[in-house]
């Protein structure tokens, strides 16, 4: 685990965008994707909003993904395995980088065909508790023509990242603007934030 954690952290330190392939192992990615499909089939996904006090009709022009928050209270084996992984990562990050992370929140996200998320920052103006953004993709067999790339704007450069199965992206929530390009097939991920008090 340490190797993959360091891969993510070292690339983050090098150019502000941490990137690690196979951050989620194949079974865990498949299990979480299974959960997401079940949530979709049972109509439990909700249209995502922006900010704290958002008006959903306006938000739809900015983002069109559907989400569901993970929660230890669900007592779901795979969610709990995911939380164990995040606990290890946070402990490693705090001990190697003195980041002082004290919590986190994660949601499943489904971008149905044609969905997108326009350029934005992940930190709310009214609440600065989100320190780092983390996105992990659940798309086996992703093809170039499928679209749905994450585009990150980093000091005049843009970086375009395909949402490949198991890949994790990690960056400071207050710093880097980013967008999700229109996806041509259903696109799945776990997205979340590491938080400070
Ligand atoms: C977000 C976000 C990026 C992605 O949910 O805030 O920017 O690649 N997601 O899914
Ligand atoms: Ni974002």
Short mmCIF file of N, CA and C and ligand atoms in Angstrom, two decimals, residues 63 65 67 107 109 111 117-118 120-122 130 133 135-137 148-151 161 163 169 171 178-180 187-193, ligand 1:
data_model
loop_
_atom_site.label_atom_id
_atom_site.label_comp_id
_atom_site.label_asym_id
_atom_site.label_seq_id
_atom_site.Cartn_x
_atom_site.Cartn_y
_atom_site.Cartn_z
N UNK A 63 -23.55 21.05 -13.67
CA UNK A 63 -23.17 19.63 -13.53
C UNK A 63 -24.41 18.78 -13.72
N UNK A 65 -24.22 15.16 -13.06
CA UNK A 65 -23.99 13.82 -12.50
C UNK A 65 -25.01 13.52 -11.41
N UNK A 67 -25.42 11.43 -7.62
CA UNK A 67 -24.51 11.00 -6.55
C UNK A 67 -25.25 10.27 -5.42
N UNK A 107 -18.57 10.45 -2.09
CA UNK A 107 -19.81 9.99 -2.71
C UNK A 107 -19.52 9.19 -3.98
N UNK A 109 -20.43 8.67 -7.83
CA UNK A 109 -20.95 9.56 -8.86
C UNK A 109 -21.16 8.78 -10.15
N UNK A 111 -22.08 9.65 -14.06
CA UNK A 111 -22.33 10.57 -15.18
C UNK A 111 -22.95 9.74 -16.28
N UNK A 117 -19.41 18.18 -15.98
CA UNK A 117 -19.33 19.11 -14.84
C UNK A 117 -18.43 20.25 -15.29
N UNK A 118 -19.02 21.43 -15.46
CA UNK A 118 -18.28 22.60 -15.96
C UNK A 118 -17.18 23.01 -14.99
N UNK A 120 -14.81 24.35 -12.33
CA UNK A 120 -15.14 24.78 -10.97
C UNK A 120 -13.98 24.52 -10.02
N UNK A 121 -14.12 25.08 -8.81
CA UNK A 121 -13.24 24.76 -7.68
C UNK A 121 -14.06 23.93 -6.70
N UNK A 122 -13.41 23.03 -5.97
CA UNK A 122 -14.15 22.16 -5.05
C UNK A 122 -14.39 22.78 -3.68
N UNK A 130 -12.71 21.62 3.13
CA UNK A 130 -12.21 20.66 2.14
C UNK A 130 -10.76 21.02 1.77
N UNK A 133 -8.98 17.14 -2.76
CA UNK A 133 -9.96 16.41 -3.55
C UNK A 133 -9.34 15.08 -3.98
N UNK A 135 -10.38 11.67 -6.44
CA UNK A 135 -11.35 11.04 -7.34
C UNK A 135 -10.78 9.70 -7.77
N UNK A 136 -11.60 8.66 -7.67
CA UNK A 136 -11.19 7.31 -8.06
C UNK A 136 -12.19 6.74 -9.06
N UNK A 137 -11.69 6.25 -10.15
CA UNK A 137 -12.57 5.85 -11.24
C UNK A 137 -12.90 4.37 -11.24
N UNK A 148 -15.49 12.07 -21.45
CA UNK A 148 -15.59 12.07 -19.99
C UNK A 148 -14.27 12.28 -19.27
N UNK A 149 -13.30 12.88 -19.94
CA UNK A 149 -12.02 13.11 -19.26
C UNK A 149 -12.15 14.20 -18.19
N UNK A 150 -11.29 14.11 -17.20
CA UNK A 150 -11.13 15.18 -16.22
C UNK A 150 -10.06 16.12 -16.78
N UNK A 151 -10.41 17.41 -16.86
CA UNK A 151 -9.42 18.39 -17.32
C UNK A 151 -9.08 19.30 -16.17
N UNK A 161 -7.14 13.91 -18.08
CA UNK A 161 -6.97 12.60 -17.46
C UNK A 161 -8.15 11.71 -17.80
N UNK A 163 -10.70 8.66 -17.28
CA UNK A 163 -11.22 8.06 -16.03
C UNK A 163 -11.04 6.54 -15.97
N UNK A 169 -6.93 10.45 -8.63
CA UNK A 169 -6.41 11.79 -8.83
C UNK A 169 -6.56 12.53 -7.51
N UNK A 171 -5.64 16.38 -5.54
CA UNK A 171 -5.13 17.74 -5.63
C UNK A 171 -5.77 18.60 -4.54
N UNK A 178 -11.08 22.72 -12.36
CA UNK A 178 -11.13 21.51 -13.19
C UNK A 178 -12.53 21.34 -13.74
N UNK A 179 -12.66 20.50 -14.75
CA UNK A 179 -13.98 20.21 -15.33
C UNK A 179 -14.02 18.76 -15.79
N UNK A 180 -15.24 18.26 -15.92
CA UNK A 180 -15.44 16.93 -16.48
C UNK A 180 -16.05 17.11 -17.86
N UNK A 187 -20.31 6.96 -16.91
CA UNK A 187 -18.97 7.14 -16.31
C UNK A 187 -19.13 7.10 -14.80
N UNK A 188 -18.38 6.24 -14.14
CA UNK A 188 -18.57 6.03 -12.71
C UNK A 188 -17.31 6.33 -11.91
N UNK A 189 -17.53 6.85 -10.70
CA UNK A 189 -16.40 7.19 -9.84
C UNK A 189 -16.83 7.26 -8.38
N UNK A 190 -15.81 7.27 -7.52
CA UNK A 190 -15.98 7.68 -6.13
C UNK A 190 -15.21 8.98 -6.00
N UNK A 191 -15.89 10.02 -5.54
CA UNK A 191 -15.25 11.33 -5.40
C UNK A 191 -15.39 11.78 -3.98
N UNK A 192 -14.33 12.42 -3.47
CA UNK A 192 -14.45 12.90 -2.10
C UNK A 192 -13.39 13.89 -1.72
N UNK A 193 -13.43 14.24 -0.44
CA UNK A 193 -12.58 15.30 0.07
C UNK A 193 -12.02 14.91 1.43
C1 LIG B 1 -16.22 16.84 -8.58
C2 LIG B 1 -15.31 16.62 -9.73
C3 LIG B 1 -14.16 15.12 -11.23
C4 LIG B 1 -14.26 13.77 -11.88
O1 LIG B 1 -17.05 15.95 -8.29
O2 LIG B 1 -16.11 17.90 -7.94
O3 LIG B 1 -14.70 17.56 -10.13
O4 LIG B 1 -13.34 13.43 -12.64
N1 LIG B 1 -15.17 15.37 -10.27
O5 LIG B 1 -15.24 13.07 -11.66
#
